[in-house]
Amino acid sequence: MRITKLELFHVKPRWLFLKVHTDEGITGYGEPIVEGRAKTVEAAIRELESYLIGQDPLRIEHHWQVMYRGTFYRGGPILVSAISGIEQALWDIKGKYYNIPVYEMLGGACRHKIRMYSHCSGDTPEEIAKNAVKKQQQGFTAIKIGIDPPVLNVDSLAFVESQVAKLAAIRAAVGKEMDIAIDFHGRVSPAMSIRLAREFEPYYPMFIEEPCLPENVDTMVRVAQSTSIPIASGERLFTRWGFREVLEKQAIAIVQPDLCHAGGILEAKKIAAMAEVYYGSIAPHNPLGPISLASCLQLDACTPNFLIQEHPSLHEKWDLGAGYLKKPFVIEDGYIKLPEGPGLGIEIVEESLVERAYPGDWDTPRLYHEDGSYAEW
């Protein structure tokens, strides 16, 4: 079997899908994307295409090594995201070739269902608490809220109290059984993260995500050592080498590799194994589409230190595959059942790739402080 063609599809709301063809008629799908840089990733895939055409798609590890090491320069969001989507598609092909799910090729299932968490937002404490109750009524046992942007490097007491008020309202509304994670989104300075975490502790957050930007690991360590709340991070880290220092210095308790950015399914499995050495957990990052989710579920199924899976909760349920998958994913009582089909376990509605096409020009939002200076989104 040989790879014969790579097809790319820019589809709404901001995704890039890849279809890899073979001469035996078996095809595989992946989701190679950097949000706001979809066309750049497309160019990177086209540069890798000349190597891939004519290759045996079953030699996944070998091709990963050649694509990653063969460019001389290592890492980075563009190259590794391109490789990630290709790797997902190759696993999809391999699973279809052997007629088994990807997780069966990676050690077999560790669980029979996969716990999900949903995003929750609201402009006021009353609104966000109401929305949290709705998520609870839908069966979710965990939600994630975000810190309101923009945040000054040293912000006011009024700002801190406004964020605490939202968390307190949710906890009062949903009780003690529901988990509440808080995404700082890298928009908060280490100093402010420490202040916010101290005020959040009485409400027992499940974890704090990206309390500060990950470029300086020592600052992450300082935040982690200042609070009892578990720290999660990793959506902006690439490959196992990107996670080495944060694990060695125990800056995080929960790794969050994005399977569309960090190197794909097997690379995330390796990252999870590194975290396991430090008794850490994995909660894959996923703000993207149904192919991304399908890849995450295959990893979640076979990874012993899996904690919980992110689900972005798009209103149209596109992220669960509505309109894109012949059988969209279903969340029941906060869980998705173990995938059963071969490969990634999904079948794409190919007409949707045309009907929902868009130019691929989605851009990252930009925020500014009151004085006009740039603020982290």
Short mmCIF file of C-alpha atoms in Angstrom, two decimals:
data_model
loop_
_atom_site.label_atom_id
_atom_site.label_comp_id
_atom_site.label_asym_id
_atom_site.label_seq_id
_atom_site.Cartn_x
_atom_site.Cartn_y
_atom_site.Cartn_z
CA MET A 1 0.00 0.00 0.00
CA ARG A 2 1.25 3.45 -0.93
CA ILE A 3 0.18 7.05 -0.26
CA THR A 4 -1.09 8.61 -3.49
CA LYS A 5 -2.60 11.98 -2.60
CA LEU A 6 -3.13 14.53 0.20
CA GLU A 7 -6.29 16.68 0.14
CA LEU A 8 -6.91 19.68 2.38
CA PHE A 9 -10.24 21.30 3.26
CA HIS A 10 -10.75 24.62 5.05
CA VAL A 11 -14.13 24.23 6.75
CA LYS A 12 -16.25 26.30 9.11
CA PRO A 13 -15.96 27.55 11.76
CA ARG A 14 -12.11 27.68 11.58
CA TRP A 15 -10.84 24.16 10.92
CA LEU A 16 -8.52 22.47 8.44
CA PHE A 17 -9.17 18.83 7.56
CA LEU A 18 -6.70 16.53 5.79
CA LYS A 19 -7.61 13.45 3.75
CA VAL A 20 -4.80 11.04 2.88
CA HIS A 21 -5.44 8.65 -0.04
CA THR A 22 -3.80 5.29 -0.78
CA ASP A 23 -3.60 3.08 -3.85
CA GLU A 24 -5.72 0.43 -2.09
CA GLY A 25 -8.65 2.83 -1.68
CA ILE A 26 -8.22 3.19 2.08
CA THR A 27 -8.30 6.82 3.19
CA GLY A 28 -7.56 8.49 6.51
CA TYR A 29 -8.48 11.83 8.06
CA GLY A 30 -6.52 14.19 10.27
CA GLU A 31 -6.92 17.74 11.58
CA PRO A 32 -3.70 19.76 11.07
CA ILE A 33 -4.33 23.30 12.22
CA VAL A 34 -2.91 26.29 14.02
CA GLU A 35 -5.80 28.57 14.86
CA GLY A 36 -5.31 31.78 12.89
CA ARG A 37 -2.56 30.25 10.75
CA ALA A 38 -4.44 27.60 8.75
CA LYS A 39 -2.99 28.66 5.40
CA THR A 40 0.54 28.54 6.82
CA VAL A 41 -0.02 24.98 8.03
CA GLU A 42 -1.42 24.10 4.62
CA ALA A 43 1.85 25.31 3.06
CA ALA A 44 3.84 23.18 5.51
CA ILE A 45 1.85 20.08 4.56
CA ARG A 46 2.47 20.76 0.88
CA GLU A 47 6.19 20.90 1.62
CA LEU A 48 5.99 17.49 3.32
CA GLU A 49 3.85 16.04 0.54
CA SER A 50 6.76 15.30 -1.79
CA TYR A 51 8.23 13.00 0.84
CA LEU A 52 4.95 11.25 1.67
CA ILE A 53 3.71 10.43 -1.83
CA GLY A 54 4.68 6.84 -2.63
CA GLN A 55 5.40 5.90 0.99
CA ASP A 56 3.90 3.01 2.93
CA PRO A 57 1.33 4.68 5.27
CA LEU A 58 1.71 1.97 7.93
CA ARG A 59 5.25 3.10 8.89
CA ILE A 60 3.94 5.87 11.12
CA GLU A 61 6.82 6.22 13.58
CA HIS A 62 9.38 6.21 10.78
CA HIS A 63 7.55 8.91 8.83
CA TRP A 64 7.16 11.02 12.01
CA GLN A 65 10.91 10.89 12.56
CA VAL A 66 11.71 11.82 8.97
CA MET A 67 9.20 14.71 8.87
CA TYR A 68 10.30 16.10 12.23
CA ARG A 69 14.06 15.58 12.04
CA GLY A 70 14.46 15.85 8.28
CA THR A 71 13.72 19.58 8.18
CA PHE A 72 16.88 20.25 10.28
CA TYR A 73 15.04 22.92 12.36
CA ARG A 74 12.98 21.31 15.10
CA GLY A 75 9.64 21.98 16.75
CA GLY A 76 7.35 24.97 16.55
CA PRO A 77 3.60 25.20 16.09
CA ILE A 78 3.53 25.17 12.27
CA LEU A 79 5.71 22.15 11.51
CA VAL A 80 4.47 20.03 14.40
CA SER A 81 0.81 20.83 13.70
CA ALA A 82 1.29 19.77 10.09
CA ILE A 83 2.90 16.53 11.27
CA SER A 84 0.13 16.02 13.85
CA GLY A 85 -2.66 16.02 11.27
CA ILE A 86 -0.71 13.73 8.95
CA GLU A 87 0.01 11.35 11.83
CA GLN A 88 -3.69 11.19 12.79
CA ALA A 89 -4.62 10.36 9.20
CA LEU A 90 -2.01 7.60 9.02
CA TRP A 91 -3.35 6.03 12.21
CA ASP A 92 -6.84 6.21 10.70
CA ILE A 93 -5.58 4.34 7.63
CA LYS A 94 -3.71 1.77 9.70
CA GLY A 95 -6.74 1.05 11.87
CA LYS A 96 -8.92 0.60 8.80
CA TYR A 97 -6.27 -1.66 7.23
CA TYR A 98 -6.29 -3.97 10.27
CA ASN A 99 -9.98 -3.30 11.06
CA ILE A 100 -9.38 -2.22 14.66
CA PRO A 101 -9.53 1.08 16.59
CA VAL A 102 -6.32 3.01 17.07
CA TYR A 103 -6.40 2.43 20.83
CA GLU A 104 -6.19 -1.34 20.27
CA MET A 105 -2.87 -0.78 18.48
CA LEU A 106 -1.61 1.34 21.40
CA GLY A 107 -2.13 -1.17 24.18
CA GLY A 108 -5.89 -1.63 24.36
CA ALA A 109 -8.60 0.04 26.39
CA CYS A 110 -8.04 1.11 30.01
CA ARG A 111 -11.67 2.19 30.48
CA HIS A 112 -15.09 1.69 28.94
CA LYS A 113 -16.14 5.34 28.77
CA ILE A 114 -14.42 8.72 28.62
CA ARG A 115 -15.22 11.58 30.97
CA MET A 116 -15.82 14.94 29.31
CA TYR A 117 -15.89 18.51 30.53
CA SER A 118 -17.73 21.40 28.93
CA HIS A 119 -16.98 25.10 28.66
CA CYS A 120 -19.17 27.48 30.65
CA SER A 121 -19.36 31.26 30.46
CA GLY A 122 -21.45 34.23 31.55
CA ASP A 123 -21.05 37.98 31.97
CA THR A 124 -22.33 38.05 35.55
CA PRO A 125 -22.17 35.67 38.52
CA GLU A 126 -25.89 35.01 38.14
CA GLU A 127 -25.61 34.24 34.42
CA ILE A 128 -22.58 31.97 34.69
CA ALA A 129 -24.13 30.08 37.64
CA LYS A 130 -27.32 29.57 35.63
CA ASN A 131 -25.30 28.23 32.69
CA ALA A 132 -23.35 25.92 35.01
CA VAL A 133 -26.58 24.43 36.31
CA LYS A 134 -27.67 23.81 32.70
CA LYS A 135 -24.44 21.89 32.07
CA GLN A 136 -25.04 19.88 35.23
CA GLN A 137 -28.58 19.06 34.11
CA GLN A 138 -27.14 17.89 30.78
CA GLY A 139 -25.13 15.32 32.73
CA PHE A 140 -21.71 16.95 32.85
CA THR A 141 -19.77 16.36 36.06
CA ALA A 142 -17.16 19.01 35.25
CA ILE A 143 -17.02 22.40 33.55
CA LYS A 144 -14.34 24.95 32.76
CA ILE A 145 -14.68 28.70 33.12
CA GLY A 146 -12.27 31.44 32.05
CA ILE A 147 -10.70 34.47 33.63
CA ASP A 148 -12.24 37.60 32.11
CA PRO A 149 -9.80 39.45 29.81
CA PRO A 150 -7.94 41.70 29.60
CA VAL A 151 -5.91 41.36 32.80
CA LEU A 152 -3.30 43.86 33.93
CA ASN A 153 0.03 42.55 35.20
CA VAL A 154 -0.99 43.91 38.59
CA ASP A 155 -4.75 44.26 38.56
CA SER A 156 -7.18 45.73 41.08
CA LEU A 157 -8.92 44.29 44.09
CA ALA A 158 -12.21 44.91 42.28
CA PHE A 159 -11.05 42.66 39.41
CA VAL A 160 -10.05 39.87 41.80
CA GLU A 161 -13.37 40.08 43.63
CA SER A 162 -15.30 39.98 40.35
CA GLN A 163 -13.61 36.69 39.38
CA VAL A 164 -14.11 35.18 42.84
CA ALA A 165 -17.79 36.17 42.74
CA LYS A 166 -18.32 34.10 39.58
CA LEU A 167 -16.60 31.03 40.99
CA ALA A 168 -18.46 31.36 44.30
CA ALA A 169 -21.81 31.65 42.50
CA ILE A 170 -21.13 28.51 40.47
CA ARG A 171 -20.05 26.51 43.53
CA ALA A 172 -23.16 27.58 45.44
CA ALA A 173 -25.36 26.63 42.47
CA VAL A 174 -23.91 23.22 41.55
CA GLY A 175 -22.82 21.97 44.97
CA LYS A 176 -19.70 20.03 45.92
CA GLU A 177 -19.95 17.13 43.47
CA MET A 178 -19.31 19.05 40.25
CA ASP A 179 -15.72 19.86 39.32
CA ILE A 180 -14.87 23.40 38.20
CA ALA A 181 -11.67 24.11 36.28
CA ILE A 182 -10.46 27.66 35.63
CA ASP A 183 -8.63 28.67 32.46
CA PHE A 184 -6.25 31.59 33.02
CA HIS A 185 -5.42 31.29 29.28
CA GLY A 186 -1.89 32.60 29.76
CA ARG A 187 -3.36 36.09 30.06
CA VAL A 188 -2.41 36.50 33.74
CA SER A 189 1.02 37.40 35.14
CA PRO A 190 2.60 35.06 37.71
CA ALA A 191 2.08 37.67 40.44
CA MET A 192 -1.64 38.00 39.69
CA SER A 193 -2.02 34.22 39.30
CA ILE A 194 -0.74 33.73 42.83
CA ARG A 195 -3.21 36.29 44.16
CA LEU A 196 -6.14 34.82 42.24
CA ALA A 197 -5.29 31.23 43.18
CA ARG A 198 -5.20 32.13 46.87
CA GLU A 199 -8.72 33.57 46.65
CA PHE A 200 -10.00 30.63 44.59
CA GLU A 201 -8.75 27.89 46.94
CA PRO A 202 -11.81 27.83 49.27
CA TYR A 203 -13.98 26.87 46.27
CA TYR A 204 -11.84 23.81 45.42
CA PRO A 205 -11.12 24.22 41.69
CA MET A 206 -10.34 21.04 39.79
CA PHE A 207 -7.31 22.73 38.23
CA ILE A 208 -5.97 26.05 37.03
CA GLU A 209 -5.04 26.02 33.34
CA GLU A 210 -2.16 28.10 31.98
CA PRO A 211 -1.78 30.35 35.05
CA CYS A 212 0.94 32.15 33.13
CA LEU A 213 2.70 31.86 29.79
CA PRO A 214 4.96 28.79 29.47
CA GLU A 215 8.14 30.37 28.09
CA ASN A 216 9.71 30.73 31.56
CA VAL A 217 9.26 27.45 33.41
CA ASP A 218 10.67 28.79 36.67
CA THR A 219 7.78 31.25 36.92
CA MET A 220 5.36 28.35 36.46
CA VAL A 221 7.13 26.53 39.28
CA ARG A 222 6.70 29.56 41.54
CA VAL A 223 2.96 29.61 40.85
CA ALA A 224 2.62 25.85 41.37
CA GLN A 225 4.44 26.00 44.72
CA SER A 226 2.24 28.85 45.93
CA THR A 227 -1.09 27.00 45.78
CA SER A 228 -2.72 23.66 46.56
CA ILE A 229 -4.73 23.83 43.32
CA PRO A 230 -3.35 21.47 40.64
CA ILE A 231 -1.75 23.31 37.71
CA ALA A 232 -2.49 22.25 34.13
CA SER A 233 -0.71 23.44 31.00
CA GLY A 234 0.61 22.31 27.65
CA GLU A 235 -1.54 23.54 24.77
CA ARG A 236 1.37 25.76 23.64
CA LEU A 237 4.05 23.11 24.07
CA PHE A 238 5.15 20.86 21.23
CA THR A 239 6.48 17.27 21.29
CA ARG A 240 7.83 15.42 24.31
CA TRP A 241 10.84 17.77 24.36
CA GLY A 242 8.56 20.71 25.02
CA PHE A 243 7.14 18.97 28.10
CA ARG A 244 10.45 17.77 29.54
CA GLU A 245 11.33 20.79 31.68
CA VAL A 246 7.83 21.46 33.06
CA LEU A 247 7.66 17.85 34.23
CA GLU A 248 11.22 17.65 35.57
CA LYS A 249 10.68 20.83 37.60
CA GLN A 250 7.14 19.70 38.55
CA ALA A 251 5.66 22.96 37.32
CA ILE A 252 2.43 21.18 36.35
CA ALA A 253 0.38 18.28 37.65
CA ILE A 254 -1.74 17.84 34.53
CA VAL A 255 -0.32 17.83 31.00
CA GLN A 256 -2.55 19.22 28.25
CA PRO A 257 -1.01 18.40 24.89
CA ASP A 258 -3.14 19.32 21.90
CA LEU A 259 -3.14 16.33 19.54
CA CYS A 260 -3.39 18.71 16.56
CA HIS A 261 -0.33 20.68 17.70
CA ALA A 262 1.93 18.52 19.89
CA GLY A 263 2.82 15.81 17.39
CA GLY A 264 -0.26 13.62 17.07
CA ILE A 265 -1.69 10.61 18.88
CA LEU A 266 1.44 8.57 19.58
CA GLU A 267 3.45 11.63 20.59
CA ALA A 268 0.75 12.57 23.10
CA LYS A 269 0.86 8.98 24.40
CA LYS A 270 4.59 9.43 25.00
CA ILE A 271 3.97 12.74 26.78
CA ALA A 272 1.38 11.04 28.99
CA ALA A 273 3.93 8.34 29.87
CA MET A 274 6.43 11.04 30.86
CA ALA A 275 3.80 12.60 33.12
CA GLU A 276 3.01 9.20 34.63
CA VAL A 277 6.59 9.01 35.97
CA TYR A 278 5.79 12.13 38.03
CA TYR A 279 2.33 10.79 39.04
CA GLY A 280 0.76 13.38 36.76
CA SER A 281 -2.39 13.17 34.66
CA ILE A 282 -3.26 14.01 31.08
CA ALA A 283 -6.27 16.10 30.02
CA PRO A 284 -5.87 16.67 26.26
CA HIS A 285 -6.51 20.18 25.00
CA ASN A 286 -9.23 20.32 22.34
CA PRO A 287 -10.94 23.51 21.14
CA LEU A 288 -11.22 22.15 17.61
CA GLY A 289 -13.30 19.87 15.39
CA PRO A 290 -14.60 16.29 15.34
CA ILE A 291 -11.43 14.75 13.89
CA SER A 292 -9.45 16.30 16.72
CA LEU A 293 -11.97 14.92 19.22
CA ALA A 294 -11.88 11.48 17.58
CA SER A 295 -8.09 11.43 17.90
CA CYS A 296 -8.29 12.49 21.56
CA LEU A 297 -10.79 9.75 22.37
CA GLN A 298 -8.48 7.09 20.93
CA LEU A 299 -5.68 8.35 23.21
CA ASP A 300 -7.98 8.70 26.21
CA ALA A 301 -9.21 5.13 25.84
CA CYS A 302 -5.77 3.53 26.19
CA THR A 303 -3.94 5.90 28.54
CA PRO A 304 -3.91 4.89 32.22
CA ASN A 305 -3.30 8.38 33.65
CA PHE A 306 -6.05 10.03 31.60
CA LEU A 307 -8.06 12.50 33.70
CA ILE A 308 -10.72 14.22 31.59
CA GLN A 309 -11.32 15.34 28.01
CA GLU A 310 -12.06 18.90 26.88
CA HIS A 311 -15.14 19.52 24.74
CA PRO A 312 -15.56 23.08 23.41
CA SER A 313 -19.37 22.92 23.36
CA LEU A 314 -20.12 24.73 20.14
CA HIS A 315 -23.78 25.73 19.98
CA GLU A 316 -24.29 23.90 16.68
CA LYS A 317 -22.56 20.78 18.07
CA TRP A 318 -20.25 20.84 15.06
CA ASP A 319 -17.38 19.82 17.34
CA LEU A 320 -19.27 16.60 18.13
CA GLY A 321 -19.54 16.05 14.38
CA ALA A 322 -23.05 17.34 13.63
CA GLY A 323 -23.18 17.64 9.85
CA TYR A 324 -19.57 16.44 9.51
CA LEU A 325 -19.85 12.86 10.79
CA LYS A 326 -22.31 10.18 9.69
CA LYS A 327 -22.57 9.23 13.35
CA PRO A 328 -21.80 12.26 15.56
CA PHE A 329 -20.46 11.67 19.05
CA VAL A 330 -22.99 11.58 21.88
CA ILE A 331 -22.26 12.73 25.44
CA GLU A 332 -24.35 10.78 27.95
CA ASP A 333 -24.19 11.66 31.65
CA GLY A 334 -20.94 13.50 31.04
CA TYR A 335 -19.23 10.62 29.21
CA ILE A 336 -18.63 9.40 25.67
CA LYS A 337 -18.68 5.65 25.16
CA LEU A 338 -15.55 3.93 23.97
CA PRO A 339 -15.20 4.28 20.17
CA GLU A 340 -15.83 1.02 18.34
CA GLY A 341 -15.11 1.61 14.64
CA PRO A 342 -11.74 1.01 12.94
CA GLY A 343 -9.08 3.70 12.86
CA LEU A 344 -10.36 6.91 14.40
CA GLY A 345 -13.84 5.39 14.49
CA ILE A 346 -15.47 8.09 12.35
CA GLU A 347 -17.00 8.43 8.89
CA ILE A 348 -16.90 11.88 7.30
CA VAL A 349 -19.88 13.29 5.40
CA GLU A 350 -17.84 14.31 2.39
CA GLU A 351 -20.49 16.69 1.04
CA SER A 352 -20.03 18.81 4.16
CA LEU A 353 -16.44 19.55 3.17
CA VAL A 354 -17.80 21.44 0.17
CA GLU A 355 -20.95 22.86 1.75
CA ARG A 356 -19.08 24.24 4.77
CA ALA A 357 -15.96 25.39 2.98
CA TYR A 358 -14.53 28.80 3.79
CA PRO A 359 -11.35 30.65 2.74
CA GLY A 360 -9.34 29.65 5.82
CA ASP A 361 -8.91 33.25 6.92
CA TRP A 362 -10.04 33.04 10.55
CA ASP A 363 -7.72 35.17 12.70
CA THR A 364 -6.92 35.22 16.41
CA PRO A 365 -8.80 37.91 18.37
CA ARG A 366 -6.68 40.82 19.56
CA LEU A 367 -7.31 42.62 22.84
CA TYR A 368 -6.02 45.92 24.19
CA HIS A 369 -5.82 47.56 27.60
CA GLU A 370 -7.49 50.88 28.32
CA ASP A 371 -4.25 52.74 27.57
CA GLY A 372 -4.00 51.15 24.12
CA SER A 373 -1.27 48.62 24.91
CA TYR A 374 -1.69 45.04 23.75
CA ALA A 375 -3.31 42.53 26.10
CA GLU A 376 -3.01 38.72 26.06
CA TRP A 377 -6.10 37.03 24.67
#
